[in-house]
Short mmCIF file of C-alpha atoms in Angstrom, two decimals:
data_model
loop_
_atom_site.label_atom_id
_atom_site.label_comp_id
_atom_site.label_asym_id
_atom_site.label_seq_id
_atom_site.Cartn_x
_atom_site.Cartn_y
_atom_site.Cartn_z
CA MET V 1 -16.89 -63.80 -61.57
CA LEU V 2 -13.94 -63.46 -59.24
CA MET V 3 -12.86 -60.25 -60.92
CA PHE V 4 -16.38 -58.86 -60.69
CA PHE V 5 -16.55 -59.70 -57.01
CA LEU V 6 -13.20 -58.04 -56.25
CA SER V 7 -14.17 -54.95 -58.22
CA SER V 8 -17.50 -54.61 -56.42
CA GLN V 9 -15.74 -54.96 -53.06
CA PHE V 10 -13.27 -52.20 -53.99
CA ILE V 11 -16.10 -49.90 -55.13
CA MET V 12 -18.05 -50.45 -51.91
CA LYS V 13 -14.98 -49.71 -49.80
CA TRP V 14 -14.33 -46.57 -51.80
CA LEU V 15 -17.93 -45.40 -51.42
CA PHE V 16 -17.88 -46.14 -47.69
CA LYS V 17 -14.61 -44.20 -47.30
CA PHE V 18 -16.02 -41.28 -49.25
CA ASP V 19 -19.13 -41.13 -47.06
CA LYS V 20 -17.08 -41.44 -43.88
CA ASP V 21 -14.77 -38.55 -44.86
CA LYS V 22 -17.76 -36.48 -45.81
CA TRP V 23 -19.43 -37.21 -42.47
CA GLN V 24 -16.26 -36.33 -40.52
CA LYS V 25 -15.87 -33.11 -42.48
CA ARG V 26 -19.47 -32.22 -41.76
CA GLN V 27 -18.94 -32.92 -38.04
CA ARG V 28 -15.91 -30.66 -37.96
CA GLN V 29 -17.86 -27.89 -39.68
CA MET V 30 -20.71 -28.23 -37.17
CA GLN V 31 -18.27 -27.99 -34.26
CA LYS V 32 -16.69 -24.92 -35.83
CA ASN V 33 -20.12 -23.33 -36.22
CA LEU V 34 -20.97 -24.09 -32.59
CA ARG V 35 -17.72 -22.43 -31.44
CA SER V 36 -18.50 -19.42 -33.60
CA MET V 37 -22.00 -19.16 -32.14
CA GLU V 38 -20.62 -19.45 -28.59
CA SER V 39 -18.08 -16.74 -29.39
CA ILE V 40 -20.85 -14.49 -30.71
CA ARG V 41 -22.97 -15.12 -27.61
CA LYS V 42 -19.96 -14.31 -25.41
CA ILE V 43 -19.37 -11.06 -27.29
CA ASN V 44 -23.04 -10.17 -26.95
CA ARG V 45 -22.95 -10.83 -23.19
CA GLU V 46 -19.83 -8.65 -22.85
CA LEU V 47 -21.45 -5.86 -24.87
CA ILE V 48 -24.61 -5.98 -22.76
CA LEU V 49 -22.51 -5.91 -19.60
CA PHE V 50 -20.40 -3.07 -21.01
CA PHE V 51 -23.42 -0.91 -21.83
CA LYS V 52 -25.03 -1.74 -18.49
CA ARG V 53 -21.88 -0.77 -16.58
CA ASN V 54 -21.44 2.43 -18.57
CA HIS V 55 -25.07 3.28 -17.93
CA GLU V 56 -24.31 2.82 -14.21
CA PHE V 57 -21.24 5.06 -14.62
CA PHE V 58 -23.39 7.99 -15.78
CA HIS V 59 -26.27 7.30 -13.39
CA VAL V 60 -24.49 5.88 -10.33
CA GLU V 61 -25.43 8.80 -8.09
CA ARG V 62 -29.10 8.48 -8.97
CA CYS V 63 -28.95 4.69 -8.43
CA ILE V 64 -27.43 5.24 -5.00
CA GLU V 65 -30.07 7.83 -4.13
CA ASP V 66 -32.81 5.42 -5.19
CA ALA V 67 -31.26 2.62 -3.11
CA ALA V 68 -31.05 4.76 0.05
CA GLY V 69 -33.86 3.71 2.35
CA ASP V 70 -34.66 0.61 0.28
CA PRO V 71 -33.56 -2.49 2.27
CA ILE V 72 -33.98 -4.81 -0.73
CA ALA V 73 -31.79 -2.63 -2.98
CA ILE V 74 -29.16 -2.30 -0.26
CA GLN V 75 -29.16 -6.06 0.26
CA LYS V 76 -28.64 -6.59 -3.47
CA MET V 77 -25.64 -4.25 -3.28
CA PHE V 78 -24.20 -6.24 -0.39
CA ASP V 79 -24.71 -9.46 -2.37
CA SER V 80 -22.78 -7.99 -5.31
CA ILE V 81 -19.67 -7.08 -3.27
CA PRO V 82 -17.58 -9.84 -5.01
CA VAL V 83 -18.47 -8.26 -8.37
CA MET V 84 -17.45 -4.82 -7.07
CA ALA V 85 -14.15 -6.23 -5.84
CA SER V 86 -13.53 -7.68 -9.29
CA ASP V 87 -14.38 -4.31 -10.88
CA LEU V 88 -11.90 -2.54 -8.59
CA MET V 89 -9.12 -4.83 -9.82
CA SER V 90 -10.07 -4.40 -13.48
CA GLY V 91 -8.39 -1.90 -15.74
CA ASN V 92 -11.66 -0.18 -16.66
CA GLU V 93 -11.92 3.22 -14.99
CA SER V 94 -15.71 3.42 -15.29
CA PHE V 95 -16.10 0.01 -13.58
CA GLN V 96 -13.71 1.11 -10.83
CA PHE V 97 -15.59 4.38 -10.33
CA VAL V 98 -18.98 2.67 -10.01
CA ALA V 99 -17.60 0.02 -7.63
CA THR V 100 -15.92 2.66 -5.48
CA ALA V 101 -19.08 4.74 -5.29
CA ARG V 102 -21.22 1.74 -4.35
CA LEU V 103 -18.77 0.46 -1.73
CA SER V 104 -18.49 3.94 -0.23
CA PHE V 105 -22.28 4.09 -0.01
CA LEU V 106 -22.43 0.67 1.70
CA LEU V 107 -19.75 1.69 4.18
CA SER V 108 -21.57 4.94 5.00
CA THR V 109 -24.77 2.90 5.43
CA VAL V 110 -23.02 0.69 7.98
CA ILE V 111 -21.71 3.75 9.84
CA GLN V 112 -25.09 5.50 9.85
CA SER V 113 -26.69 2.41 11.34
CA GLY V 114 -24.96 3.28 14.63
CA VAL V 115 -22.60 0.31 14.92
CA VAL V 116 -19.43 2.32 15.67
CA PRO V 117 -20.18 2.81 19.41
CA HIS V 118 -20.71 -0.95 19.74
CA PHE V 119 -17.37 -1.66 18.06
CA VAL V 120 -15.68 0.70 20.54
CA ARG V 121 -17.55 -0.92 23.45
CA PHE V 122 -16.26 -4.36 22.42
CA LEU V 123 -12.69 -3.14 23.08
CA ASN V 124 -13.30 -3.20 26.83
CA GLU V 125 -11.52 -5.75 28.99
CA GLN V 126 -14.59 -7.91 29.70
CA TYR V 127 -14.81 -8.95 26.04
CA GLY V 128 -12.69 -11.69 24.52
CA LEU V 129 -9.84 -11.42 22.05
CA GLN V 130 -12.01 -12.25 19.03
CA HIS V 131 -14.46 -9.46 19.90
CA LYS V 132 -11.58 -7.01 20.09
CA LEU V 133 -9.86 -8.28 16.97
CA TYR V 134 -12.90 -7.96 14.72
CA SER V 135 -13.92 -4.64 16.28
CA VAL V 136 -10.50 -3.10 15.71
CA ARG V 137 -10.53 -4.40 12.14
CA ALA V 138 -13.92 -2.78 11.54
CA LEU V 139 -12.87 0.53 13.12
CA TYR V 140 -9.64 0.46 11.09
CA ALA V 141 -11.59 0.01 7.86
CA ILE V 142 -13.99 2.81 8.76
CA GLY V 143 -11.30 5.20 10.03
CA LYS V 144 -9.15 5.03 6.91
CA GLY V 145 -12.06 6.08 4.74
CA SER V 146 -13.20 9.68 4.45
CA LEU V 147 -12.55 12.47 6.91
CA GLU V 148 -16.14 12.25 8.14
CA GLN V 149 -15.77 8.54 8.86
CA ALA V 150 -12.59 9.17 10.85
CA VAL V 151 -14.45 11.81 12.87
CA VAL V 152 -17.12 9.24 13.78
CA VAL V 153 -14.46 6.80 15.03
CA ILE V 154 -12.69 9.48 17.09
CA LYS V 155 -15.91 10.99 18.43
CA HIS V 156 -16.94 7.70 20.01
CA GLY V 157 -13.70 7.40 21.99
CA ALA V 158 -11.75 4.86 19.95
CA ILE V 159 -8.30 6.43 20.50
CA PRO V 160 -8.10 5.91 24.31
CA MET V 161 -9.27 2.33 23.82
CA PHE V 162 -6.63 1.77 21.14
CA ILE V 163 -3.91 3.07 23.45
CA ARG V 164 -5.13 0.81 26.24
CA LEU V 165 -4.83 -2.19 23.92
CA LEU V 166 -1.29 -1.16 22.93
CA CYS V 167 -0.32 -0.99 26.61
CA CYS V 168 -1.90 -4.30 27.63
CA SER V 169 0.47 -7.00 28.82
CA GLU V 170 -1.22 -9.76 26.82
CA GLU V 171 0.85 -11.09 23.92
CA CYS V 172 -1.87 -10.54 21.32
CA TYR V 173 0.47 -9.36 18.57
CA GLN V 174 -2.05 -9.47 15.75
CA LEU V 175 -4.38 -7.21 17.73
CA LYS V 176 -1.61 -4.73 18.54
CA GLU V 177 -0.55 -4.72 14.90
CA LEU V 178 -4.09 -3.79 13.84
CA VAL V 179 -4.33 -1.12 16.56
CA ALA V 180 -1.06 0.48 15.44
CA ALA V 181 -2.29 0.51 11.83
CA ALA V 182 -5.66 1.98 12.91
CA LEU V 183 -3.96 4.83 14.80
CA GLY V 184 -1.80 5.52 11.78
CA SER V 185 -4.81 5.64 9.47
CA LEU V 186 -6.55 8.18 11.72
CA ALA V 187 -3.40 10.32 12.01
CA SER V 188 -2.90 10.28 8.23
CA GLN V 189 -6.19 12.08 7.59
CA SER V 190 -4.70 15.54 8.27
CA PRO V 191 -2.05 17.32 10.40
CA ASP V 192 -4.80 18.28 12.86
CA PHE V 193 -5.85 14.65 13.25
CA ARG V 194 -2.20 13.65 13.68
CA ASP V 195 -1.67 16.20 16.46
CA TYR V 196 -4.94 15.15 18.10
CA VAL V 197 -3.87 11.50 18.13
CA LEU V 198 -0.46 12.47 19.57
CA GLN V 199 -2.12 14.46 22.37
CA PHE V 200 -3.33 11.19 23.90
CA GLY V 201 0.26 10.06 24.50
CA THR V 202 0.13 7.54 21.67
CA LEU V 203 3.85 7.78 21.00
CA THR V 204 4.92 6.23 24.33
CA PRO V 205 3.32 2.75 23.94
CA LEU V 206 4.23 2.73 20.25
CA LEU V 207 7.91 3.35 21.01
CA SER V 208 7.77 0.75 23.78
CA LEU V 209 6.54 -1.88 21.32
CA LEU V 210 9.33 -1.00 18.88
CA ASP V 211 11.93 -1.07 21.65
CA ASN V 212 10.81 -4.51 22.83
CA HIS V 213 10.95 -6.10 19.38
CA LEU V 214 14.19 -4.74 17.89
CA GLU V 215 16.40 -7.57 19.08
CA PRO V 216 16.52 -11.13 17.71
CA PRO V 217 14.61 -13.40 17.78
CA MET V 218 11.67 -11.02 18.32
CA LEU V 219 12.81 -8.89 15.38
CA HIS V 220 12.12 -11.65 12.87
CA GLU V 221 9.25 -13.38 14.68
CA LYS V 222 7.14 -10.22 15.05
CA ILE V 223 8.29 -8.35 11.97
CA ALA V 224 4.69 -7.57 10.91
CA LEU V 225 4.05 -5.80 14.23
CA LEU V 226 7.35 -3.93 13.89
CA ARG V 227 6.39 -2.84 10.36
CA ALA V 228 2.97 -1.55 11.45
CA CYS V 229 4.51 0.43 14.34
CA SER V 230 7.28 1.93 12.18
CA ASN V 231 4.76 2.93 9.52
CA THR V 232 2.57 4.67 12.13
CA LEU V 233 5.65 6.38 13.57
CA ALA V 234 6.50 7.66 10.09
CA ILE V 235 2.96 9.06 9.78
CA PHE V 236 3.37 10.82 13.14
CA CYS V 237 6.63 12.45 12.00
CA GLN V 238 5.50 13.75 8.60
CA GLY V 239 2.93 16.22 7.35
CA ASN V 240 2.74 19.84 6.37
CA PRO V 241 3.26 21.41 8.80
CA ALA V 242 5.37 18.75 10.50
CA PRO V 243 4.70 18.10 14.20
CA SER V 244 6.68 20.13 16.70
CA PHE V 245 10.09 18.72 17.53
CA ASN V 246 9.13 18.40 21.20
CA GLN V 247 6.30 16.05 20.26
CA ILE V 248 8.67 13.68 18.45
CA ARG V 249 11.89 14.12 20.42
CA SER V 250 11.31 10.96 22.46
CA ALA V 251 11.39 8.90 19.24
CA LEU V 252 15.00 9.81 18.38
CA PRO V 253 16.70 6.89 20.22
CA ILE V 254 14.40 4.41 18.48
CA LEU V 255 14.95 6.05 15.08
CA ARG V 256 18.71 5.74 15.55
CA ARG V 257 18.27 2.01 16.17
CA LEU V 258 15.85 1.50 13.30
CA ILE V 259 18.20 2.91 10.65
CA HIS V 260 20.85 0.41 11.80
CA LEU V 261 18.68 -2.64 11.10
CA ASN V 262 20.36 -5.17 8.83
CA PRO V 263 20.01 -6.22 6.15
CA PRO V 264 18.00 -3.23 4.86
CA VAL V 265 15.96 -5.32 2.41
CA GLY V 266 12.50 -6.83 2.42
CA VAL V 267 10.28 -5.99 5.40
CA ILE V 268 13.31 -4.94 7.47
CA GLY V 269 14.22 -2.59 4.64
CA GLU V 270 10.70 -1.11 4.81
CA VAL V 271 11.15 -0.49 8.56
CA CYS V 272 14.49 1.16 7.84
CA GLU V 273 12.82 3.23 5.12
CA ASP V 274 10.19 4.46 7.60
CA ALA V 275 12.95 5.54 10.01
CA CYS V 276 14.82 7.38 7.25
CA LEU V 277 11.58 9.13 6.29
CA CYS V 278 11.14 10.28 9.91
CA LEU V 279 14.69 11.67 9.98
CA SER V 280 14.17 13.50 6.69
CA TYR V 281 11.20 15.37 8.13
CA GLN V 282 12.66 15.99 11.58
CA SER V 283 16.00 17.25 10.22
CA ASN V 284 14.22 20.04 8.37
CA GLY V 285 14.58 22.52 11.24
CA SER V 286 17.06 24.62 13.15
CA ALA V 287 20.72 23.77 13.73
CA GLU V 288 19.87 22.82 17.32
CA GLN V 289 17.23 20.39 16.09
CA ILE V 290 19.66 18.87 13.59
CA GLN V 291 22.27 18.54 16.33
CA ALA V 292 19.79 16.58 18.46
CA LEU V 293 19.18 14.21 15.59
CA ILE V 294 22.65 13.42 14.35
CA ASP V 295 25.94 12.19 15.72
CA ALA V 296 28.95 10.51 14.13
CA ASP V 297 27.28 7.09 14.31
CA VAL V 298 24.08 8.28 12.64
CA CYS V 299 25.97 10.14 9.91
CA ALA V 300 28.14 7.10 9.18
CA ARG V 301 25.01 4.96 8.78
CA LEU V 302 23.32 7.54 6.54
CA VAL V 303 26.36 7.68 4.27
CA MET V 304 26.42 3.88 4.09
CA LEU V 305 22.72 3.78 3.16
CA LEU V 306 23.45 6.07 0.20
CA GLY V 307 25.15 3.09 -1.42
CA LEU V 308 22.00 0.95 -1.43
CA SER V 309 20.09 0.01 -4.54
CA ASP V 310 16.74 0.74 -2.81
CA GLY V 311 15.70 4.07 -4.31
CA LYS V 312 13.20 4.97 -1.58
CA ILE V 313 15.69 4.68 1.27
CA VAL V 314 18.30 6.62 -0.72
CA GLU V 315 15.78 9.39 -1.47
CA HIS V 316 14.91 9.84 2.22
CA VAL V 317 18.61 9.84 3.19
CA LEU V 318 19.37 12.41 0.50
CA ARG V 319 16.70 14.72 1.90
CA THR V 320 18.23 14.30 5.36
CA VAL V 321 21.72 15.00 3.99
CA GLY V 322 20.39 18.10 2.22
CA ASN V 323 18.85 19.31 5.48
CA ILE V 324 22.13 18.75 7.34
CA PHE V 325 23.89 20.78 4.64
CA LYS V 326 21.73 23.69 5.82
CA GLY V 327 23.19 23.37 9.33
CA VAL V 328 26.47 24.60 10.77
CA ASP V 329 29.93 23.72 9.46
CA SER V 330 30.65 21.24 12.26
CA GLN V 331 27.57 19.20 11.34
CA ILE V 332 28.53 19.17 7.66
CA GLN V 333 32.06 18.14 8.60
CA ILE V 334 30.74 14.98 10.28
CA LEU V 335 29.22 13.91 6.97
CA ILE V 336 32.40 14.81 5.07
CA ASN V 337 34.52 12.78 7.47
CA ASN V 338 32.30 9.76 6.75
CA GLY V 339 32.77 10.08 2.97
CA VAL V 340 29.45 11.61 1.92
CA PHE V 341 30.99 13.37 -1.10
CA PHE V 342 32.31 10.10 -2.53
CA ARG V 343 28.81 8.59 -2.23
CA LEU V 344 27.17 11.59 -3.87
CA ASN V 345 29.73 11.56 -6.67
CA ALA V 346 29.14 7.82 -7.23
CA ILE V 347 25.40 8.45 -7.54
CA LEU V 348 26.01 11.22 -10.09
CA MET V 349 28.38 9.00 -12.08
CA HIS V 350 26.47 5.71 -12.02
CA GLY V 351 22.93 6.44 -10.82
CA SER V 352 20.01 5.68 -13.14
CA ASN V 353 17.05 6.60 -10.91
CA SER V 354 15.92 10.06 -12.03
CA SER V 355 14.34 10.90 -8.67
CA VAL V 356 17.53 9.95 -6.79
CA LEU V 357 19.65 11.98 -9.21
CA ARG V 358 17.37 14.98 -8.80
CA LYS V 359 17.57 14.84 -4.99
CA THR V 360 21.36 14.38 -5.18
CA CYS V 361 21.67 17.54 -7.25
CA SER V 362 19.37 19.33 -4.81
CA ALA V 363 21.54 18.32 -1.84
CA ILE V 364 24.74 19.47 -3.62
CA SER V 365 23.01 22.73 -4.60
CA THR V 366 22.09 23.34 -0.96
CA LEU V 367 25.73 22.87 0.05
CA THR V 368 27.25 25.07 -2.64
CA ALA V 369 24.72 27.84 -2.00
CA ARG V 370 26.28 28.48 1.43
CA ASP V 371 29.52 30.28 0.47
CA ARG V 372 32.44 30.23 -1.96
CA ASN V 373 34.42 27.77 0.16
CA GLN V 374 31.72 25.16 -0.28
CA ILE V 375 31.71 25.78 -4.03
CA GLN V 376 35.43 25.11 -4.01
CA VAL V 377 34.80 21.87 -2.07
CA GLY V 378 32.28 20.81 -4.69
CA ILE V 379 34.77 21.43 -7.49
CA TYR V 380 37.51 19.57 -5.58
CA TYR V 381 35.36 16.45 -5.25
CA GLY V 382 34.44 16.50 -8.92
CA PHE V 383 30.78 17.46 -8.76
CA VAL V 384 31.22 19.93 -11.61
#
């Protein structure tokens, strides 16, 4: 009897264990099936979204035309701005195209509603700082859009109001930073827009802001304002055709100070890069213009900057050096005295940036194209 009892107990335990393992296995299989079904549903949702977005890609213009004049459709577009922002950051070109088209339509809708004059009006003195801040931000966003949008901003008198804000004595640095960026965005639309912005005397308050913030501790405390002003100054100095030298001549003392900022890395490096870009454009002129730009101190700094690892700064300096090589012998001699050939040779020997190497060869080619003596100089310093 005892043996029978023990045997029956063992059999029951074995059966219970078998059923438990079978139940656990079945549970695992059900969970696996659920995950598979969820994966299938996710794929289906992505496919539906993909086909919907691609349909919008081919019919976006018609969708925008249908939405024009329909307040409900326009409101739905405004509600889907977060989705459009996500599409812009995606790697899908069709999503980006549709989002760009829709956002452009919404922006044009805002402009056509007649809000721009009100934004400009809010820049008057009787309105508070927050009114001005948000108005400048809105005008900046509109002005850096299409050429037509920039025309609307200019037509309603935004430039004189911007200049007034730059000249105000209040220490509203964030506002002045936005104003400087807004002026730069308008000037970047075309050389004609740039010259039009300069006609209002924009350069004077911009240079004053730079001059007042180039010394510590203001240099580091207000570096964002300094960066915005230097970027706008770079926009004023470039273009095809470049502005007349007389328009930019007053910026030369500031440019000489900007290229001497240390250390030329980070945001300070970006300010230095803007200054080097300005010099590269302004040195592309007559020998008299080059002479006004350079002196022994400037040339020494340019040669030193050729040793940086920052490719952008080096590229701008190389263009400036190439322009100086087009000048007279005395101007070239200043660069030689400061060791420019050793820097150029070091770039040729150890440089890995293809764009920098190309501009180095271009600068050397400009020098050796002058006469046989310069060819001999190139051979002596090992360029061959």
